[in-house]
Rosetta silent file (secondary structure, phi, psi, omega in degrees, C-alpha in Angstrom):
SEQUENCE: MDWKKEIKSWGLILAFFAFLYFTGLLPVVQGAIQSVLLSTGLIQPKLERVDLTDQNFDYSGQFQDFDGNRINLSDYKGKTVFINLWASWCGPCRAEMPHISELYKSLEDEKDIEFLMIGLDNDFEKSKGLIESKTWAFPAVHASFGINKSLQSESIPTTLVVNSEGKIVFYQEGMSNFNTDEFRDFLISQ
SCORE:     score description
SCORE:     0.000 S_00000001
   1 L     0.000  135.573  179.902  -38.000   24.821    1.963 S_00000001
   2 L   -91.552  100.679 -174.874  -39.561   22.065   -0.112 S_00000001
   3 H   -65.183  -34.369  179.100  -39.241   18.959    2.095 S_00000001
   4 H   -62.975  -41.580  178.573  -40.382   16.563   -0.608 S_00000001
   5 H   -65.633  -41.356  178.643  -37.593   17.756   -2.888 S_00000001
   6 H   -61.789  -47.943 -179.542  -35.035   17.481   -0.040 S_00000001
   7 H   -62.073  -41.554  179.155  -36.106   13.945    0.847 S_00000001
   8 H   -63.651  -43.444  179.535  -36.011   12.942   -2.825 S_00000001
   9 H   -62.056  -48.027  179.570  -32.512   14.406   -3.245 S_00000001
  10 H   -65.017  -35.987  177.403  -31.173   12.645   -0.164 S_00000001
  11 H   -62.261  -41.248  177.806  -32.875    9.426   -1.231 S_00000001
  12 H   -65.504  -41.730  178.687  -31.083    9.536   -4.603 S_00000001
  13 H   -62.862  -47.102  178.699  -27.736   10.176   -2.926 S_00000001
  14 H   -63.024  -39.455  178.607  -28.258    7.299   -0.486 S_00000001
  15 H   -63.737  -40.063  178.588  -29.405    5.010   -3.314 S_00000001
  16 H   -61.497  -48.095 -179.502  -26.260    5.856   -5.287 S_00000001
  17 H   -68.904  -34.231  176.196  -23.970    5.016   -2.356 S_00000001
  18 H   -64.551  -41.151  176.693  -25.965    1.878   -1.547 S_00000001
  19 H   -58.911  -48.378  179.143  -25.531    0.781   -5.171 S_00000001
  20 H   -60.830  -42.511 -178.413  -21.766    1.329   -4.953 S_00000001
  21 H   -65.063  -50.298 -173.801  -21.566   -0.486   -1.625 S_00000001
  22 H   -75.661  -20.347  176.347  -23.610   -3.549   -2.566 S_00000001
  23 H   -90.397   -6.685 -179.178  -21.977   -3.983   -5.977 S_00000001
  24 L    80.959   10.453 -178.454  -18.502   -3.783   -4.456 S_00000001
  25 L   -86.976  -11.166 -176.902  -17.652   -0.704   -6.512 S_00000001
  26 H   -58.378  -48.371  178.296  -17.239    1.640   -3.533 S_00000001
  27 H   -63.765  -31.865 -179.870  -13.511    0.847   -2.947 S_00000001
  28 H   -67.107  -49.212  179.433  -12.857    1.134   -6.681 S_00000001
  29 H   -65.155  -45.145  178.909  -14.498    4.564   -6.969 S_00000001
  30 H   -59.586  -45.297  179.170  -12.984    5.702   -3.678 S_00000001
  31 H   -63.333  -39.812  179.743   -9.530    4.539   -4.790 S_00000001
  32 H   -64.648  -43.459  178.666   -9.840    6.297   -8.148 S_00000001
  33 H   -63.754  -43.417 -179.567  -10.796    9.595   -6.497 S_00000001
  34 H   -68.923  -32.858  177.277   -7.949    9.297   -3.995 S_00000001
  35 H   -64.989  -39.914  176.532   -5.489    8.412   -6.771 S_00000001
  36 H   -62.868  -41.590  177.247   -6.425   11.617   -8.582 S_00000001
  37 H   -59.811  -44.175  178.584   -5.842   13.494   -5.310 S_00000001
  38 H   -63.445  -35.611 -179.692   -2.395   11.875   -4.986 S_00000001
  39 H   -63.405  -22.682  179.303   -1.570   12.833   -8.576 S_00000001
  40 L   -70.357  -18.252 -178.921   -1.908   16.486   -7.631 S_00000001
  41 L    84.818    6.617 -178.604    1.197   16.137   -5.444 S_00000001
  42 L   -73.248  -27.430 -179.025   -0.579   17.518   -2.378 S_00000001
  43 L  -114.960  109.368 -179.759    0.074   14.391   -0.307 S_00000001
  44 L  -128.005  157.197 -179.498    3.728   13.339   -0.229 S_00000001
  45 L   -66.452  145.076  174.846    5.759   11.229    2.187 S_00000001
  46 L   -92.515  119.885 -173.749    7.448   12.978    5.092 S_00000001
  47 L   -90.355   33.556  175.179   11.099   11.957    5.028 S_00000001
  48 L   -76.415  137.049  179.873   11.713   12.459    8.717 S_00000001
  49 L   -69.674  133.720  176.546   13.750    9.622   10.156 S_00000001
  50 L   -78.087  135.513 -178.524   11.822    7.371   12.481 S_00000001
  51 L   -86.542   72.557  176.473   13.519    7.020   15.843 S_00000001
  52 L  -121.314   28.449 -173.393   13.643    3.223   15.888 S_00000001
  53 L   -64.991  -20.080  179.185   17.436    3.024   15.841 S_00000001
  54 L   -85.555   -7.338 -177.841   17.528    0.723   18.868 S_00000001
  55 L  -112.764  133.689  172.848   15.323   -1.818   17.135 S_00000001
  56 E   -91.646  151.288  175.720   16.339   -4.065   14.296 S_00000001
  57 L   -69.890  137.843  179.455   13.831   -5.147   11.692 S_00000001
  58 L   -87.396  112.248 -179.231   12.556   -8.685   12.267 S_00000001
  59 L   -89.373   11.092  179.616   13.242  -10.743    9.130 S_00000001
  60 L   -79.473  146.206  175.939   11.357  -13.798   10.388 S_00000001
  61 L   123.921  163.551  179.392    8.343  -14.953    8.458 S_00000001
  62 E  -135.581  155.451  175.423    7.109  -16.125    5.107 S_00000001
  63 E  -130.556  171.165  177.866    4.630  -14.920    2.543 S_00000001
  64 E  -120.238  125.987  175.490    2.948  -16.500   -0.431 S_00000001
  65 E   -79.254  174.530 -172.575    3.244  -14.991   -3.888 S_00000001
  66 L   -83.127    7.004  169.394    0.264  -15.195   -6.229 S_00000001
  67 L  -101.720   -0.012  178.175    1.748  -18.171   -8.061 S_00000001
  68 L    94.406    1.907  179.854    1.681  -20.147   -4.793 S_00000001
  69 L   -81.472  147.693  175.059    5.420  -19.925   -4.005 S_00000001
  70 E   -85.327  136.266  179.059    6.696  -19.245   -0.486 S_00000001
  71 E  -117.239  123.112  178.875    8.760  -16.096   -0.070 S_00000001
  72 E   -88.482  129.382  177.230   11.107  -15.844    2.938 S_00000001
  73 H   -63.102  -30.588 -179.624   11.444  -12.403    4.474 S_00000001
  74 H   -64.293  -18.967  177.502   15.025  -13.305    5.400 S_00000001
  75 H   -65.781  -14.343 -176.928   15.897  -13.301    1.655 S_00000001
  76 H   -94.201   -0.970  178.928   15.741   -9.497    1.805 S_00000001
  77 L   -59.174  141.422  177.266   18.554   -9.111    4.354 S_00000001
  78 L    85.367    1.051  178.920   21.353   -6.821    3.221 S_00000001
  79 L  -122.155  160.407  170.325   19.146   -4.839    0.830 S_00000001
  80 E   -80.930  127.818 -175.564   17.052   -1.701    1.117 S_00000001
  81 E  -122.629  123.052  172.318   13.433   -2.874    1.208 S_00000001
  82 E   -91.578  116.309 -177.129   10.352   -0.783    0.446 S_00000001
  83 E  -118.170  132.960  178.342    7.455   -2.570    2.188 S_00000001
  84 E  -129.839  128.493  176.551    3.796   -1.660    1.792 S_00000001
  85 E   -99.257  128.806 -174.185    0.898   -3.256    3.701 S_00000001
  86 E  -146.698  170.471  173.118   -2.408   -3.149    1.808 S_00000001
  87 L  -144.884  153.223 -176.199   -5.795   -4.817    1.345 S_00000001
  88 L   -65.383  -29.060 -177.443   -8.083   -5.125   -1.680 S_00000001
  89 L   -86.008   -3.074 -174.095  -10.983   -3.372    0.078 S_00000001
  90 L   -90.145  108.686  179.056   -8.839   -0.376    1.115 S_00000001
  91 H   -57.357  -49.014  178.152   -9.493    2.678   -1.083 S_00000001
  92 H   -60.737  -32.920  177.160   -6.347    4.573    0.007 S_00000001
  93 H   -63.475  -47.285  179.191   -4.282    1.437   -0.703 S_00000001
  94 H   -62.189  -34.970 -177.324   -5.665    1.259   -4.235 S_00000001
  95 H   -66.342  -38.501 -175.651   -5.057    4.978   -4.671 S_00000001
  96 H   -87.627  -15.246 -175.800   -1.339    4.835   -3.941 S_00000001
  97 H   -61.113  -41.245  177.343   -0.577    1.595   -5.807 S_00000001
  98 H   -61.116  -34.478  179.625   -0.247    3.138   -9.318 S_00000001
  99 H   -71.961  -37.888  176.339    2.272    5.626   -7.894 S_00000001
 100 H   -66.066  -38.057  178.014    4.216    2.860   -6.141 S_00000001
 101 H   -61.243  -42.267  178.290    4.232    0.925   -9.414 S_00000001
 102 H   -66.040  -39.807  176.597    5.789    3.906  -11.201 S_00000001
 103 H   -61.337  -45.672  179.049    8.380    4.275   -8.415 S_00000001
 104 H   -57.724  -46.782 -179.588    9.192    0.572   -8.729 S_00000001
 105 H   -59.591  -38.166 -177.760    9.656    0.861  -12.514 S_00000001
 106 H   -73.302  -17.714 -178.497   12.041    3.780  -12.064 S_00000001
 107 H  -114.144    7.156 -175.445   14.168    1.779   -9.579 S_00000001
 108 L   -54.099  -33.433 -176.601   13.892   -1.662  -11.177 S_00000001
 109 L   -86.889   -4.191  177.394   17.561   -1.682  -12.191 S_00000001
 110 L   -78.658  107.122 -173.126   18.829   -0.796   -8.690 S_00000001
 111 L   -68.623  -21.774 -177.513   20.122   -4.188   -7.514 S_00000001
 112 L   -98.956   10.343  178.383   20.210   -3.246   -3.816 S_00000001
 113 E  -120.272  126.988  178.627   16.589   -2.038   -3.614 S_00000001
 114 E  -120.006  151.831  175.359   13.685   -4.465   -3.268 S_00000001
 115 E  -117.564  140.404  178.021    9.931   -3.873   -3.138 S_00000001
 116 E  -140.580  105.009  179.091    7.526   -6.031   -1.156 S_00000001
 117 E   -97.475  114.332 -171.697    3.809   -5.295   -1.382 S_00000001
 118 E  -107.667  112.805  177.713    2.065   -7.395    1.287 S_00000001
 119 E   -78.846  133.314 -176.720   -1.665   -8.099    0.928 S_00000001
 120 L  -111.403    9.924  178.668   -3.481   -8.490    4.235 S_00000001
 121 L   -56.782  145.508  174.374   -6.915   -9.645    3.051 S_00000001
 122 L   -64.772  -28.772 -177.711   -8.349  -12.541    5.029 S_00000001
 123 L  -105.444  113.312  179.274   -9.094  -14.153    1.670 S_00000001
 124 H   -51.911  -42.013 -175.805   -6.032  -14.911   -0.490 S_00000001
 125 H   -64.652  -31.308  178.188   -8.186  -14.885   -3.634 S_00000001
 126 H   -67.950  -44.198  177.100   -9.336  -11.292   -3.045 S_00000001
 127 H   -62.462  -46.856 -179.277   -5.740  -10.041   -2.871 S_00000001
 128 H   -60.615  -43.116 -179.372   -4.778  -12.133   -5.879 S_00000001
 129 H   -60.724  -41.634  179.145   -7.803  -10.903   -7.830 S_00000001
 130 H   -63.883  -49.598 -177.065   -6.918   -7.258   -7.294 S_00000001
 131 H   -62.976  -42.415 -178.259   -3.283   -7.693   -8.332 S_00000001
 132 H   -71.572  -21.278 -179.774   -4.159   -9.796  -11.379 S_00000001
 133 L   -84.411   -4.944 -177.535   -6.794   -7.319  -12.535 S_00000001
 134 L  -116.637  170.159  178.823   -4.241   -4.483  -12.739 S_00000001
 135 L  -109.657   27.418 -179.712   -1.065   -3.855  -14.718 S_00000001
 136 L   -66.036  147.214 -171.923    1.046   -2.778  -11.748 S_00000001
 137 L   -94.273  -17.494 -171.762    4.710   -3.693  -12.039 S_00000001
 138 L   -75.130  156.840  174.766    5.755   -4.317   -8.411 S_00000001
 139 L   -76.040  132.721 -178.831    6.150   -7.722   -6.724 S_00000001
 140 E  -127.321  146.423  179.366    3.205   -8.546   -4.480 S_00000001
 141 E  -136.203  172.849  177.417    2.657  -11.286   -1.906 S_00000001
 142 E  -120.717  141.864  179.896   -0.011  -12.326    0.575 S_00000001
 143 L   -81.199   55.178 -177.652    0.404  -12.612    4.337 S_00000001
 144 L   -61.993  -26.349 -176.464   -0.958  -16.164    4.277 S_00000001
 145 L  -108.891   14.731 -179.220    1.222  -17.149    7.239 S_00000001
 146 L    89.287  179.083  178.556    0.726  -13.960    9.276 S_00000001
 147 L  -129.110  152.714 -178.378    3.075  -11.063    9.861 S_00000001
 148 L   -83.601  177.185 -175.347    5.790  -10.495   12.433 S_00000001
 149 H   -62.500  -34.707  179.983    5.919   -7.728   15.044 S_00000001
 150 H   -63.894  -24.346 -176.644    7.981   -5.381   12.838 S_00000001
 151 H  -100.300   -3.959 -178.070    5.179   -5.346   10.259 S_00000001
 152 L   -74.047  139.875 -175.298    2.202   -4.893   12.563 S_00000001
 153 L  -143.557  157.823  178.349    0.405   -1.601   12.148 S_00000001
 154 L   -81.837  -18.781 -177.447   -2.696    0.160   13.425 S_00000001
 155 L  -151.275  167.269  173.858   -3.898    1.064    9.929 S_00000001
 156 L  -130.253  151.468   -2.680   -3.438    0.450    6.245 S_00000001
 157 L   -70.722  150.397  172.428   -1.899    1.404    3.996 S_00000001
 158 E  -128.838  135.157 -179.187    1.339    1.372    5.958 S_00000001
 159 E  -126.238  136.210  173.905    4.698    1.824    4.291 S_00000001
 160 E  -139.252  155.125  176.165    8.137    1.281    5.734 S_00000001
 161 E  -122.402  128.495  177.393   11.674    1.262    4.421 S_00000001
 162 E  -110.059  128.046 -178.833   14.306   -1.002    5.929 S_00000001
 163 L   -81.351  177.195 -174.951   17.919   -0.136    5.091 S_00000001
 164 L   -66.780  -18.317  176.189   20.645   -2.635    4.237 S_00000001
 165 L   -87.155    0.105  178.316   21.750   -2.787    7.895 S_00000001
 166 L    85.618   19.871  178.070   18.266   -3.960    8.918 S_00000001
 167 E  -102.154  141.234  174.380   17.096   -0.688   10.506 S_00000001
 168 E   -77.980  117.238 -177.580   13.695    0.846    9.854 S_00000001
 169 E  -109.627   -7.507  176.733   14.509    4.255    8.375 S_00000001
 170 E  -150.301  135.840  178.019   11.007    5.234    7.198 S_00000001
 171 E  -147.811  126.731  179.153    7.565    4.443    8.600 S_00000001
 172 E  -146.897  130.170  170.978    4.228    5.943    7.567 S_00000001
 173 E   -98.382  134.217 -178.374    0.624    4.998    8.144 S_00000001
 174 L   107.542  164.077 -174.366   -1.744    6.353    5.492 S_00000001
 175 L   -80.400  156.882  178.158   -1.565    6.928    1.772 S_00000001
 176 L  -162.589  158.394  172.783    1.029    8.961   -0.059 S_00000001
 177 L   -93.471  100.436 -177.828    2.451    9.512   -3.519 S_00000001
 178 L   -81.936   -8.926 -177.162    5.881    7.904   -3.169 S_00000001
 179 L   -83.575   67.871  177.800    6.772    8.470   -6.819 S_00000001
 180 L  -126.473  156.102  177.508    8.787   11.648   -6.232 S_00000001
 181 H   -60.728  -40.370 -178.587   12.411   12.499   -6.955 S_00000001
 182 H   -61.395  -45.608 -178.937   12.974   13.201   -3.256 S_00000001
 183 H   -70.621  -37.501  177.765   11.704    9.780   -2.143 S_00000001
 184 H   -60.875  -46.219  178.214   13.544    8.005   -4.983 S_00000001
 185 H   -62.283  -37.671  177.591   16.800    9.686   -3.917 S_00000001
 186 H   -60.703  -46.188  179.713   16.065    8.718   -0.309 S_00000001
 187 H   -63.145  -43.632 -179.025   15.730    5.037   -1.275 S_00000001
 188 H   -64.028  -34.578 -177.016   18.911    5.083   -3.351 S_00000001
 189 H   -74.845   -9.055 -177.816   20.856    6.714   -0.512 S_00000001
 190 L   -82.121    0.000    0.000   20.048    3.891    1.906 S_00000001
């Protein structure tokens, strides 16, 4: 084995990843690769009902949209709400967002279904910058005022669906391609 060649090869690989990391391109590249993976259809949401029937969704709280307006969570009562928790630095979050945007476009005319994409970055401007740099169609807000207990999660992305009666009927931590006929039908049926 030629150790000089091995060291040189590993050095180039490390330099490449260091470049991506220090330029801030690592989440972008990571998200693009994961988005391609999602496009294959290999990772889809599991539509098993979450057993949270004894708990109602907590509609308390406010968010800030990227125009500076306050959005009350209570305004979503009585509707089916698709909620996604994300951050600008999260590669899996970036990967699933184009698919969520397509799902949103296909359901835009459904008056009883709302989408709420909640940015969790510590810095409002980072969340805003990501959303403004893309052509995604869904409504996005920032958790400038914190999040309530119903929205707290161990990881991101996290997606949940709250039905019109205020029950959580879907909960998933991790990325998925939600733009499927099965998931669309599930949302409409709520």
